[in-house]
XYZ file of C-alpha atoms in Angstrom:
185
model
C -38.264 7.801 -27.607
C -40.263 8.299 -24.388
C -39.616 11.028 -21.834
C -38.008 8.578 -19.382
C -35.631 7.280 -22.051
C -34.791 10.803 -23.193
C -34.067 11.829 -19.589
C -31.697 8.869 -19.194
C -29.869 9.689 -22.440
C -29.526 13.337 -21.409
C -28.287 12.330 -17.945
C -25.660 9.989 -19.438
C -24.564 12.643 -21.941
C -24.185 15.230 -19.183
C -22.286 12.753 -16.988
C -19.905 11.989 -19.867
C -18.809 15.641 -19.865
C -18.013 15.445 -16.143
C -14.448 14.643 -15.089
C -13.557 13.883 -11.508
C -9.953 13.940 -10.316
C -8.938 11.584 -7.543
C -5.581 12.800 -6.247
C -4.116 9.616 -4.781
C -1.033 8.432 -2.969
C 0.271 7.635 0.465
C -0.101 10.070 3.332
C 2.291 12.987 2.917
C 2.605 12.728 -0.870
C 1.133 16.198 -1.443
C -2.490 15.384 -2.240
C -3.968 18.358 -0.385
C -1.426 20.796 -1.804
C -2.111 19.673 -5.382
C -5.887 19.606 -4.892
C -5.819 23.171 -3.563
C -3.837 24.401 -6.575
C -6.097 22.571 -9.049
C -9.240 23.850 -7.319
C -7.939 27.408 -7.668
C -7.068 26.856 -11.331
C -10.133 24.922 -12.436
C -12.809 26.255 -10.101
C -14.001 22.727 -9.272
C -15.372 21.737 -5.861
C -12.938 19.768 -3.742
C -13.179 17.439 -0.771
C -10.668 15.658 1.414
C -11.371 11.940 1.672
C -10.488 12.157 5.356
C -13.779 14.046 5.823
C -15.664 10.878 4.842
C -14.066 8.551 7.423
C -16.366 7.343 10.168
C -15.069 8.205 13.648
C -14.171 4.562 14.326
C -11.662 4.676 11.435
C -10.146 7.921 12.696
C -9.826 6.419 16.179
C -8.066 3.335 14.793
C -5.567 5.372 12.778
C -4.958 7.791 15.649
C -4.023 4.828 17.834
C -1.579 3.626 15.149
C -3.750 0.775 13.876
C -3.930 0.269 10.105
C -7.380 0.077 8.525
C -8.690 -3.131 6.994
C -10.471 -3.412 3.659
C -13.690 -3.841 5.639
C -12.991 -0.551 7.460
C -12.414 1.227 4.163
C -15.528 -0.020 2.310
C -18.110 2.478 3.678
C -15.537 5.278 3.435
C -14.881 4.596 -0.258
C -18.605 4.308 -0.968
C -19.208 7.696 0.679
C -16.513 9.283 -1.512
C -18.012 7.670 -4.623
C -21.450 8.931 -3.660
C -20.113 12.472 -3.151
C -18.536 12.408 -6.623
C -21.791 11.131 -8.136
C -23.683 13.888 -6.337
C -21.375 16.467 -7.892
C -21.994 14.923 -11.327
C -25.759 15.049 -10.801
C -25.341 18.770 -10.124
C -23.419 19.091 -13.407
C -20.044 19.621 -11.754
C -16.651 18.036 -12.161
C -14.904 17.630 -8.806
C -11.608 16.915 -7.097
C -11.124 14.598 -4.138
C -7.993 13.560 -2.298
C -7.915 9.878 -1.410
C -5.101 7.428 -0.794
C -6.827 4.913 -3.155
C -3.958 2.519 -2.511
C -5.392 -0.602 -4.173
C -7.031 -1.256 -7.507
C -10.105 -2.581 -5.693
C -10.469 0.734 -3.878
C -10.131 2.654 -7.127
C -12.745 0.402 -8.708
C -15.293 1.588 -6.122
C -14.454 5.220 -6.911
C -14.559 4.592 -10.674
C -18.237 3.649 -10.280
C -19.076 7.322 -9.655
C -21.053 9.118 -12.354
C -18.769 10.840 -14.847
C -15.190 10.142 -15.873
C -12.924 9.380 -12.922
C -9.231 10.128 -13.481
C -6.601 9.110 -10.938
C -3.502 11.227 -10.331
C -1.004 9.120 -8.388
C 1.535 11.261 -6.548
C 4.686 9.222 -6.053
C 7.929 9.700 -4.145
C 10.368 7.428 -2.361
C 9.421 6.360 1.146
C 12.272 8.315 2.756
C 11.117 11.546 1.060
C 7.557 11.028 2.292
C 8.742 10.077 5.793
C 10.700 13.324 5.951
C 7.584 15.292 4.990
C 5.456 13.500 7.572
C 7.947 14.097 10.371
C 7.315 17.834 10.059
C 3.533 17.599 9.835
C 1.333 18.295 12.841
C -2.386 18.154 13.486
C -3.169 15.084 11.361
C -4.581 11.848 12.755
C -2.436 9.671 10.465
C 0.804 8.991 12.367
C 4.086 8.559 10.449
C 4.347 5.061 11.948
C 1.634 3.877 9.506
C 3.571 4.985 6.409
C 5.316 1.610 5.866
C 1.921 -0.144 5.862
C 0.653 2.316 3.253
C 3.637 1.661 0.988
C 3.169 -2.096 1.489
C -0.503 -1.798 0.474
C 0.060 0.576 -2.470
C -0.568 -0.902 -5.913
C 0.426 1.439 -8.754
C -2.105 2.403 -11.402
C -2.668 -0.363 -13.915
C -2.370 0.156 -17.663
C -6.162 -0.141 -17.894
C -6.787 2.631 -15.331
C -7.555 6.175 -16.477
C -4.888 8.322 -14.928
C -1.258 9.251 -14.596
C 1.556 8.885 -12.108
C 3.570 11.983 -11.257
C 6.830 11.858 -9.334
C 6.563 14.707 -6.866
C 10.186 15.810 -6.918
C 9.250 19.114 -8.569
C 7.351 22.142 -7.211
C 3.589 21.614 -6.726
C 2.729 24.131 -9.478
C 4.724 22.027 -11.954
C 2.777 18.936 -10.877
C -0.476 20.865 -11.429
C 0.755 21.878 -14.901
C 1.378 18.211 -15.723
C -2.130 17.259 -14.608
C -3.897 20.009 -16.558
C -1.835 19.194 -19.659
C -2.776 15.516 -19.304
C -6.444 16.474 -19.084
C -6.090 19.170 -21.740
C -7.829 21.617 -19.415
C -7.517 25.350 -19.257
C -7.432 27.390 -16.090
C -10.794 28.695 -14.881
């Protein structure tokens, strides 16, 4: 086997040991809270998907306008590329991302390493109540119904789990680490 082939085999082997968590769900489902807990427990780098939005997307959402699939495409690709960059550095990572549709998750699944989705679920009235008390976020509560309308649950063929977030965040984190069979850092 030549050096180039050996390098590719080693790169694929290293990437196979990498696991990325995409904490998904509608706005207000607790993605940031869970990601913060898991980052503390696992010691993995973490990013908010909101950081990857181009300004035009932020402006649209701030004005109460829902994003289109075309708006989301470069955003999802940037998240995927960040995850792949973490894998190239030999790191598993955590990212929060609504990832509402299977097509969106497919883009993220193309990142190097294993990509596991953790769908945080609650009834719309529970989430609306959470959002009504939140300040300083560009996503207005008025867009919540459009997020629920767009949301497609994880398919049986998707690597991940759905967690109903009617328990304390630490209990949700326990469920995730048990699912992944991971120990605390």
